[in-house]
Short mmCIF file of C-alpha atoms in Angstrom, two decimals:
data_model
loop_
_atom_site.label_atom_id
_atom_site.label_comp_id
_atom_site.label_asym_id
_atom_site.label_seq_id
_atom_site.Cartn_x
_atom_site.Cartn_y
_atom_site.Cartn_z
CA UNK A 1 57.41 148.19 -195.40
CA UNK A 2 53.84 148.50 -194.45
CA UNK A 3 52.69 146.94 -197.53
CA UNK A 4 55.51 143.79 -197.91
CA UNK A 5 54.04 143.34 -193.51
CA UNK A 6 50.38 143.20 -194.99
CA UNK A 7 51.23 140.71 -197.91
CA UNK A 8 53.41 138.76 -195.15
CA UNK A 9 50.15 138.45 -192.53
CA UNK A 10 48.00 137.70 -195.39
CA UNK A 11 50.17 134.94 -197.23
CA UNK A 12 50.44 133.43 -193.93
CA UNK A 13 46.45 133.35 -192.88
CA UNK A 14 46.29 131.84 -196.85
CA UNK A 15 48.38 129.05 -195.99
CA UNK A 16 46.52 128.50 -192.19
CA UNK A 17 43.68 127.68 -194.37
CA UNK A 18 42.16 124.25 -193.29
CA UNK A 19 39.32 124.29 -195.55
CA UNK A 20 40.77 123.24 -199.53
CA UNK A 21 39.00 124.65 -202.46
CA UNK A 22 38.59 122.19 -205.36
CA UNK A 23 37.59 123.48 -208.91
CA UNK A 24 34.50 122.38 -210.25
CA UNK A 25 35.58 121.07 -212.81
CA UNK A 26 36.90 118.35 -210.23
CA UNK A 27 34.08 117.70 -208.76
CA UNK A 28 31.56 114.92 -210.39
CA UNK A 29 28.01 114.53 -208.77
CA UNK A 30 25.98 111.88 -208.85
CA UNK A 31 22.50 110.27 -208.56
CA UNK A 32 23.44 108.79 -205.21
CA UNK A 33 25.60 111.40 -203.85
CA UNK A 34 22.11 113.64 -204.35
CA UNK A 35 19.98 111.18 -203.09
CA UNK A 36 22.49 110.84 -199.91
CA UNK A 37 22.40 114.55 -199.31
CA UNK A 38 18.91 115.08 -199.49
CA UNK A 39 18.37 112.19 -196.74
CA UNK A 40 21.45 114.19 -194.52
CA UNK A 41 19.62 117.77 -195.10
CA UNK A 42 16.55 116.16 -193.92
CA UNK A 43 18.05 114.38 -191.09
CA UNK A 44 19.09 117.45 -189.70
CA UNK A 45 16.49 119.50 -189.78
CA UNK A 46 14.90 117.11 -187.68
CA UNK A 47 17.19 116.48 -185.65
CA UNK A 48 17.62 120.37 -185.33
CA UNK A 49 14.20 120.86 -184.64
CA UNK A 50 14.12 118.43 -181.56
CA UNK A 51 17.17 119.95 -180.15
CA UNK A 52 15.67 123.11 -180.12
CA UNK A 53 12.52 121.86 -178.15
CA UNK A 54 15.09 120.44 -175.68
CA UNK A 55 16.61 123.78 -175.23
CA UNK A 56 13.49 125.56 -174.67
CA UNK A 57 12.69 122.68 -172.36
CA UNK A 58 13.46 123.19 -168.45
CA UNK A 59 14.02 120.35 -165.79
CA UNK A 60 13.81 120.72 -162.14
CA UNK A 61 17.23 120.01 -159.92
CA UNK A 62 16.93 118.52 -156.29
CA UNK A 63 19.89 119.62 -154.17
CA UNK A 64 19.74 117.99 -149.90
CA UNK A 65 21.24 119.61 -146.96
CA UNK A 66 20.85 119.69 -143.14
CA UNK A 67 18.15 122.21 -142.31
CA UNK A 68 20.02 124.32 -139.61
CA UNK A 69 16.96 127.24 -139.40
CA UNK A 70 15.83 126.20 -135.66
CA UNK A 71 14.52 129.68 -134.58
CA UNK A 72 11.98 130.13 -137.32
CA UNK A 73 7.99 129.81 -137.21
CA UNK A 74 6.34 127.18 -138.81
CA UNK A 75 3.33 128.29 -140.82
CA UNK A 76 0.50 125.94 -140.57
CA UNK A 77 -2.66 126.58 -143.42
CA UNK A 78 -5.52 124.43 -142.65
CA UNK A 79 -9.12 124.87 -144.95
CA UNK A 80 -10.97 121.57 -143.27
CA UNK A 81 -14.75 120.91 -143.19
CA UNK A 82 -16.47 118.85 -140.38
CA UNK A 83 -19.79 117.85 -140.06
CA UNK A 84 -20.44 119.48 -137.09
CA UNK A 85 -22.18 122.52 -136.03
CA UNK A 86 -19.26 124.90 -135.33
CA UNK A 87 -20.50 124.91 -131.67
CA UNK A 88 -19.54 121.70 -131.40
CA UNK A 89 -16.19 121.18 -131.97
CA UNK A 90 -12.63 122.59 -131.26
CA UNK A 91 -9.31 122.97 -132.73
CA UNK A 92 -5.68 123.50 -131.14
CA UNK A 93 -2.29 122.39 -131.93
CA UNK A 94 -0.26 121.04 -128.96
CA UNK A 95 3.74 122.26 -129.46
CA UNK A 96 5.54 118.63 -127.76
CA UNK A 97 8.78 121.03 -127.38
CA UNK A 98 6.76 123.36 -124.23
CA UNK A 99 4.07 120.85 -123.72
CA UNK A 100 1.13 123.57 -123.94
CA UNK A 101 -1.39 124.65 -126.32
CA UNK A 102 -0.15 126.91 -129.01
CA UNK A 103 -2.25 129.88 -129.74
CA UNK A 104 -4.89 129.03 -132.39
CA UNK A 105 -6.27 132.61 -132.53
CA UNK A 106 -5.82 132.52 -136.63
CA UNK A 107 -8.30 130.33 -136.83
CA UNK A 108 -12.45 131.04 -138.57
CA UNK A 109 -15.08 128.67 -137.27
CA UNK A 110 -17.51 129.75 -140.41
CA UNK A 111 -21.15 127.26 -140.51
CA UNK A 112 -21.57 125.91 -143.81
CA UNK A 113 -23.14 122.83 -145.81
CA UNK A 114 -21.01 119.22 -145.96
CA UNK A 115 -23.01 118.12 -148.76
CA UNK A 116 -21.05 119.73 -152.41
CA UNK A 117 -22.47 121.59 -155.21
CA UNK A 118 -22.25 119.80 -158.17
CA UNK A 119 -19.38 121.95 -159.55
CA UNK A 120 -17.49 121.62 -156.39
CA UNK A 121 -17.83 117.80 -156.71
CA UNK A 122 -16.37 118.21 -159.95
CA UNK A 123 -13.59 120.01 -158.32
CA UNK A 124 -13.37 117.53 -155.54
CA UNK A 125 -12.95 114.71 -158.71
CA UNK A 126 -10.48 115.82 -160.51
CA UNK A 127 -8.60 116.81 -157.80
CA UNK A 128 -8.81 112.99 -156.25
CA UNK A 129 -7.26 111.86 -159.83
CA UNK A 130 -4.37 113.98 -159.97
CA UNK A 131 -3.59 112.89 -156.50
CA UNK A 132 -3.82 109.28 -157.73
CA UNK A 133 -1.70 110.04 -160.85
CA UNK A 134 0.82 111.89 -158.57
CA UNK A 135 1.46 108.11 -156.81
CA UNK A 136 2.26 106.81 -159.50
CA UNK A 137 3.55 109.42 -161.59
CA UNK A 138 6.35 111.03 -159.46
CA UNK A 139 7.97 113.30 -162.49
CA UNK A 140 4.37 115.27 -162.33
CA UNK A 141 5.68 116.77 -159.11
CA UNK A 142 7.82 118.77 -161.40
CA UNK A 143 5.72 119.96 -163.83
CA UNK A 144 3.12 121.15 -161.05
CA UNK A 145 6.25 122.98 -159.25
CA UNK A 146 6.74 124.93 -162.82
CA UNK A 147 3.58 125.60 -163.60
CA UNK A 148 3.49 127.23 -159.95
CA UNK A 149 1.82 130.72 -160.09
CA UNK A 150 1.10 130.16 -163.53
CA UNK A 151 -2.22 128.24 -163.26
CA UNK A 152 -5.44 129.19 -161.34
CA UNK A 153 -5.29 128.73 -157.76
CA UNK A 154 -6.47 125.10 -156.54
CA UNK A 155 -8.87 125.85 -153.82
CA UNK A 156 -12.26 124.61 -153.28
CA UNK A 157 -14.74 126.56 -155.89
CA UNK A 158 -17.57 128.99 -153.90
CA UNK A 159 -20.75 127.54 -153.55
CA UNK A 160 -22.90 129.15 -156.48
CA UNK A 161 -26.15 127.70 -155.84
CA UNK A 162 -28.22 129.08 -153.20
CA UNK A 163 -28.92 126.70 -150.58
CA UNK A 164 -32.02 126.62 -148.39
CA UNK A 165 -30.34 123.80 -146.37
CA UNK A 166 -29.54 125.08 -143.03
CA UNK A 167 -25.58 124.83 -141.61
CA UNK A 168 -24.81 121.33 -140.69
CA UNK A 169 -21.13 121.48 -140.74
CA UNK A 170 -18.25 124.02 -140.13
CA UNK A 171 -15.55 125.12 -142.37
CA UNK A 172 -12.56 125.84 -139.98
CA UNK A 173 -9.52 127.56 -142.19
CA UNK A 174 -7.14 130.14 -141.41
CA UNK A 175 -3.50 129.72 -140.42
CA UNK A 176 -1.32 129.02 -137.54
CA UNK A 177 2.69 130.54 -136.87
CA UNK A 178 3.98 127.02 -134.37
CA UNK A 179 7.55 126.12 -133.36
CA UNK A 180 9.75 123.85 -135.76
CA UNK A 181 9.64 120.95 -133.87
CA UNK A 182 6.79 117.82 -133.64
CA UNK A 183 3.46 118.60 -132.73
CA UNK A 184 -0.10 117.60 -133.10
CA UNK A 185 -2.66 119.42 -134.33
CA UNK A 186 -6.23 118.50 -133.58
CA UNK A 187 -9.75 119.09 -134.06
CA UNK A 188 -11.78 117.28 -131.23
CA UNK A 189 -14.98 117.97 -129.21
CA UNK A 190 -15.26 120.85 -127.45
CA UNK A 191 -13.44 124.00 -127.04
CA UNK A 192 -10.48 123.83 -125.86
CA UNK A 193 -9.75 125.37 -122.15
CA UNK A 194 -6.29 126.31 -120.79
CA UNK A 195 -5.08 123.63 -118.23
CA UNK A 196 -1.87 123.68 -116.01
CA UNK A 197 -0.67 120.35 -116.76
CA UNK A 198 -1.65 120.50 -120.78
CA UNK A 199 -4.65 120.93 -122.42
CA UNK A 200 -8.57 119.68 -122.56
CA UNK A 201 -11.32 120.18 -124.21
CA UNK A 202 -15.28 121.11 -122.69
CA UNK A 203 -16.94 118.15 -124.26
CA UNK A 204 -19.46 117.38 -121.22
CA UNK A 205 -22.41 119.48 -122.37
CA UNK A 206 -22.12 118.28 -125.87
CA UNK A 207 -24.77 115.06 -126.53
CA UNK A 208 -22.94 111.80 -127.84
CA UNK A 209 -25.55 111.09 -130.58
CA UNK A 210 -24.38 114.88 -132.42
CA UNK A 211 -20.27 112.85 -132.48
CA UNK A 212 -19.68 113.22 -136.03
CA UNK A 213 -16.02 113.29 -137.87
CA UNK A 214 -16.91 113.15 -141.15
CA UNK A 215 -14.42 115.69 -142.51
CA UNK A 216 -13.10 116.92 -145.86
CA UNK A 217 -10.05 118.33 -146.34
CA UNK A 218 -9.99 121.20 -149.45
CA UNK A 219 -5.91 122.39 -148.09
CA UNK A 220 -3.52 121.60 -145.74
CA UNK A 221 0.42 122.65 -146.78
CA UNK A 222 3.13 123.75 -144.32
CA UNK A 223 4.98 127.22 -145.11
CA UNK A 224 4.64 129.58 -147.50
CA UNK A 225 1.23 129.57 -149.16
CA UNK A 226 1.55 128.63 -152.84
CA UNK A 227 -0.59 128.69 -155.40
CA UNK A 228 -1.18 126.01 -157.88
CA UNK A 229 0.65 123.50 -156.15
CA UNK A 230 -1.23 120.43 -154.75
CA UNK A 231 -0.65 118.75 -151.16
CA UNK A 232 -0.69 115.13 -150.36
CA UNK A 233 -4.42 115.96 -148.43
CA UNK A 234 -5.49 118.09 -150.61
CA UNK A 235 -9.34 116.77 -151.68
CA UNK A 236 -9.28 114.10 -149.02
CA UNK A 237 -13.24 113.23 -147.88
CA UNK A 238 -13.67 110.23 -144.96
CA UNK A 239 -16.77 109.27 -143.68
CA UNK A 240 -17.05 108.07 -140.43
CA UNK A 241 -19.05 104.74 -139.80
CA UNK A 242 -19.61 105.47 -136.11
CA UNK A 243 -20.18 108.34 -133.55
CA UNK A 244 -16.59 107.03 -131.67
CA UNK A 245 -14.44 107.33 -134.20
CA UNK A 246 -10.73 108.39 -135.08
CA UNK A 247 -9.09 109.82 -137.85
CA UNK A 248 -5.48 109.70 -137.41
CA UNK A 249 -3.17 111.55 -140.02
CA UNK A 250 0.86 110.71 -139.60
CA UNK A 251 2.82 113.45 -141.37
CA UNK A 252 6.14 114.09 -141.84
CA UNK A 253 7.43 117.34 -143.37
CA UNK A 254 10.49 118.25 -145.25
CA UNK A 255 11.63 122.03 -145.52
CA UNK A 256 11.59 123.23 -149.24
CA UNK A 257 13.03 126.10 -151.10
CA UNK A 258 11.58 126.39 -154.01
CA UNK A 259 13.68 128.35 -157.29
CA UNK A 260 12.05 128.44 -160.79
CA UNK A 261 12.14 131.28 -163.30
CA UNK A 262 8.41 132.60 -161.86
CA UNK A 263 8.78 132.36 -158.24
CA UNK A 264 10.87 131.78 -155.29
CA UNK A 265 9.61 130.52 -151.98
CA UNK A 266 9.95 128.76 -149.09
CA UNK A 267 7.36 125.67 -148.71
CA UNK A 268 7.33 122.31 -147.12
CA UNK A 269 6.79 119.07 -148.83
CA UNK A 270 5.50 115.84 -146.61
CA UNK A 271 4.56 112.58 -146.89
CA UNK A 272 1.36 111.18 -144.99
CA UNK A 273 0.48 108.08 -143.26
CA UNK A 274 -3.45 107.45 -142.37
CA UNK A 275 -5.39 105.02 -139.94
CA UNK A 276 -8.68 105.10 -138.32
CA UNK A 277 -10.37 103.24 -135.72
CA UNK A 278 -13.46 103.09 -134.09
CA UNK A 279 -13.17 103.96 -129.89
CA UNK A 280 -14.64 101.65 -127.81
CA UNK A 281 -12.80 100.96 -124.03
CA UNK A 282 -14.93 97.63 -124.02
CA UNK A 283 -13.07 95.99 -126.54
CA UNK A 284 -9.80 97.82 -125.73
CA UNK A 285 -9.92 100.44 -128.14
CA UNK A 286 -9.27 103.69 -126.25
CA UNK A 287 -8.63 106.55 -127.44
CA UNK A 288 -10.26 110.21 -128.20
CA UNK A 289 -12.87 110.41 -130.72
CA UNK A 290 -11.45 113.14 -133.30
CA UNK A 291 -9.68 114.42 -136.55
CA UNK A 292 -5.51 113.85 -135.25
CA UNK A 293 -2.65 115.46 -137.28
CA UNK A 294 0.57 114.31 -136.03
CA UNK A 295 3.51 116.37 -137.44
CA UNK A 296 7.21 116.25 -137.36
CA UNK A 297 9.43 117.71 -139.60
CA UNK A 298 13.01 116.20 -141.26
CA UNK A 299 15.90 117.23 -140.61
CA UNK A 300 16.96 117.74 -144.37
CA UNK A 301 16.08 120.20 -146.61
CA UNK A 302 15.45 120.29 -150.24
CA UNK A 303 16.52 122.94 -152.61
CA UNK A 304 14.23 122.46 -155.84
CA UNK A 305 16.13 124.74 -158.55
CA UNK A 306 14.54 125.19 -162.50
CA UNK A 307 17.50 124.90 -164.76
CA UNK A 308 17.43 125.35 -168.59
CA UNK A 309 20.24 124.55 -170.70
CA UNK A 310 23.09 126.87 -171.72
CA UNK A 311 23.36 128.40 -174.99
CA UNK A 312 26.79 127.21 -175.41
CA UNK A 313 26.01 123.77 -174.89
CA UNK A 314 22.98 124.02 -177.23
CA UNK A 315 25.51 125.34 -180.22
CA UNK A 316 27.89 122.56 -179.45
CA UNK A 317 25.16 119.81 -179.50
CA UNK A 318 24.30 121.87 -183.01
CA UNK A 319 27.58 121.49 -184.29
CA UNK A 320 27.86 118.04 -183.40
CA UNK A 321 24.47 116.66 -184.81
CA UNK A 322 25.75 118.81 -188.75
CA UNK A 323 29.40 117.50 -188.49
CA UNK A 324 28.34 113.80 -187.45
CA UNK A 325 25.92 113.22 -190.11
CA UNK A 326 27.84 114.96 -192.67
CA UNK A 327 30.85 112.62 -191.85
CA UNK A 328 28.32 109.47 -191.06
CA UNK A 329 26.48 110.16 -194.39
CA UNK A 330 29.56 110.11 -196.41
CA UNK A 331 31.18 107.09 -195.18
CA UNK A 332 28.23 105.31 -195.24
CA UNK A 333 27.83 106.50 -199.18
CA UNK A 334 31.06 105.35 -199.64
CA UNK A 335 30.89 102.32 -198.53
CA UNK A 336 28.02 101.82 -200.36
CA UNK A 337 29.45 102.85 -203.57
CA UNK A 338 32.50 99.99 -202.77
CA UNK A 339 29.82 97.18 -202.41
CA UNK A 340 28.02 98.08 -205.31
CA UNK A 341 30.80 98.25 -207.88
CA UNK A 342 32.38 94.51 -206.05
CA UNK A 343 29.00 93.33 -206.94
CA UNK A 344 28.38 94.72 -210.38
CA UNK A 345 32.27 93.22 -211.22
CA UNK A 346 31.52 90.01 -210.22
CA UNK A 347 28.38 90.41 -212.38
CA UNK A 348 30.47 91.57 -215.34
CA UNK A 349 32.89 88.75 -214.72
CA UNK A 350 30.67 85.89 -214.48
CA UNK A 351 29.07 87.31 -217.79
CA UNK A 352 31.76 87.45 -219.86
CA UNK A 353 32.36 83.99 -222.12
CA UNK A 354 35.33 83.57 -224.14
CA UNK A 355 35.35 83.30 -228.25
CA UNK A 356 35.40 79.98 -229.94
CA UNK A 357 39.36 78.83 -230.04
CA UNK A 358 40.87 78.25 -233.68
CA UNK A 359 42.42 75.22 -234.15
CA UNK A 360 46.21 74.94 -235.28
CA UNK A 361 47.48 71.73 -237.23
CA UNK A 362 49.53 70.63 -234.23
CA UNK A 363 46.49 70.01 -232.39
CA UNK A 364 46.71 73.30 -229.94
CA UNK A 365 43.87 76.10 -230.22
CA UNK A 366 44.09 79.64 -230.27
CA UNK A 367 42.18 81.45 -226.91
CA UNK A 368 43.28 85.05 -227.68
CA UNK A 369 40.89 87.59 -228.87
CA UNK A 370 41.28 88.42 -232.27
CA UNK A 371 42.05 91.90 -233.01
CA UNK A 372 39.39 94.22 -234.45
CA UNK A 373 39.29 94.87 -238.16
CA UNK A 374 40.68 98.20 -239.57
CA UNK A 375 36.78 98.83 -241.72
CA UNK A 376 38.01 101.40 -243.21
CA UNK A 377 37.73 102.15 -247.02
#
């Protein structure tokens, strides 16, 4: 019984078969047919290799939602040079939510020299062109949030040479922990001294012919301190023209969680709007002479995810590029082979002539083909 179930199951998987077998003695190749197949194996391993390179490929997914984290700290990191003598000037960040001065105790006031080394101008180059690419390249943004912790750190190279040039400026970098809601941080003259009804800065004992803004700024990103991945500001140098003068800096930041097979973190991303003016009451210019950074952040939030294609999809797509040209190929060879034998019967057609007709006594002619001669002996 066990054996006549066995022949049963297997007679019946014999005739689920969907793939015929022909003898070989039925099948004929040809010149064509090989030439065909050649073209379809090479096709596809072309093909094939490209669809590989897409599946090791990655692309980066941009999800939006309301940002609904209100109770957080905002992390502020701030590496900008002004040429000033530390002494001189003062930075603080004034929270609009409490109207006071937020603590800027994280903060280093170190003296150092505007002028770059040639390396670090170098630095200061090429980063000023991939900031210019970035405009106008916008899919770059994703291959710098990739290559995230993979590359070298982007920060402004150490001064190698040894400088005999005394301090002229001063390097103020550090961090600052503010509320999540608009605020303004600012570097101004004078330090700044607390004040019951906001904030000011002791600027009377400092002369107005030392006023100088000329600033660089080597980092300036909101959140989580990444590496390798470059900020709007990032490399930004202004002169200033005048001892009165204001840098303004308009910036509006968008929460970011970023996801990619190296890292996860949360950052900010924000766009930046800049104007400067020189201060002068006479002409109706007023103002504070200074370095302004006016911040508020967007109510949205961006989820940046890395996603990589499936494995399952990347079979299918397999399957589909072998069965399509297989099936493509021979209809196309087919269809070839029906032209070319129309054609060549036409030509055999219009080539053939008929043999001169014999003539009967009535008058009539014979057009049949005589009938081939028996040669034998």
């Amino acid at each position: 019984m066990r054996r006549l179930n066995r022949k049963k199951t297997l007679s019946l998987v014999k005739e689920l078969d969907a793939f015929p077998k022909v003898p070989e003695s039925y099948v004929e190749t040809s010149a064509s047919g090989g030439t065909v197949s050649l073209i379809a194996f090479t096709t596809m391993a072309l093909l094939t290799i490209m669809e590989f390179s897409v599946y090791q490929d990655t692309w980066m997914k941009y999800e939006y939602e309301v940002d609904k984290d209100f109770s957080s700290k905002l992390r502020i990191n701030i590496d900008i040079t002004v040429a000033m003598k530390c002494q001189y000037v003062g930075a603080d960040v004034l929270d609009l939510a409490e109207t006071m001065v937020a603590s800027a105790d994280g903060l280093v006031y170190e003296p150092t020299v505007f002028d770059l080394s040639p390396q670090q101008k170098e630095w200061q180059r090429m980063l000023q062109l991939i900031q210019s690419r970035l405009q106008e390249e916008h899919s770059l943004q994703d291959v710098i949030f990739k290559s995230a912790f993979k590359s070298a750190s982007t920060a402004l190279p150490p001064r190698e040479d040894d400088s005999s040039q005394s301090p002229d400026a001063c390097r103020i970098h550090g961090h600052l922990y503010v509320n999540k809601v608009a605020g303004n941080f600012h570097i101004t003259v004078g330090k700044a001294i607390p004040h019951p009804r906001g904030h000011a800065h002791l600027a009377a004992l400092v002369n107005h012919d030392s006023y100088n803004f000329s600033h660089r700024i080597d980092h300036l990103s909101f959140g989580e301190l990444v590496p390798a991945i470059i900020n709007p500001l990032d490399g930004t140098e202004k002169i200033a023209i005048d001892h009165n003068q204001m840098f303004q800096y308009f910036i509006t930041v968008v929460p970011t969680k970023l996801h990619t097979y190296k890292i996860s973190a949360d950052t900010h991303q924000f766009s930046v709007t800049e104007r400067e003016r020189i201060i002068n009451h006479a002409a109706g210019s007023h103002g504070v002479s200074g370095i302004f950074m006016k911040y508020d952040l967007s109510s949205l939030m961006v989820t940046v995810t890395e996603e990589h294609m499936p494995f399952w999809q990347f079979f299918v797509r397999l399957c589909g590029i072998v069965g399509g040209i297989f099936s493509t190929t021979g209809m196309l060879h087919g269809i070839g082979k029906f032209i070319v034998e129309i054609i060549c019967c036409r030509f055999r057609l219009g080539s053939y002539k008929p043999v001169n007709s014999v003539p009967f006594e009535d008058g009539h002619t014979d057009n049949h083909l005589p009938l081939l001669e028996n040669n034998t002996h």
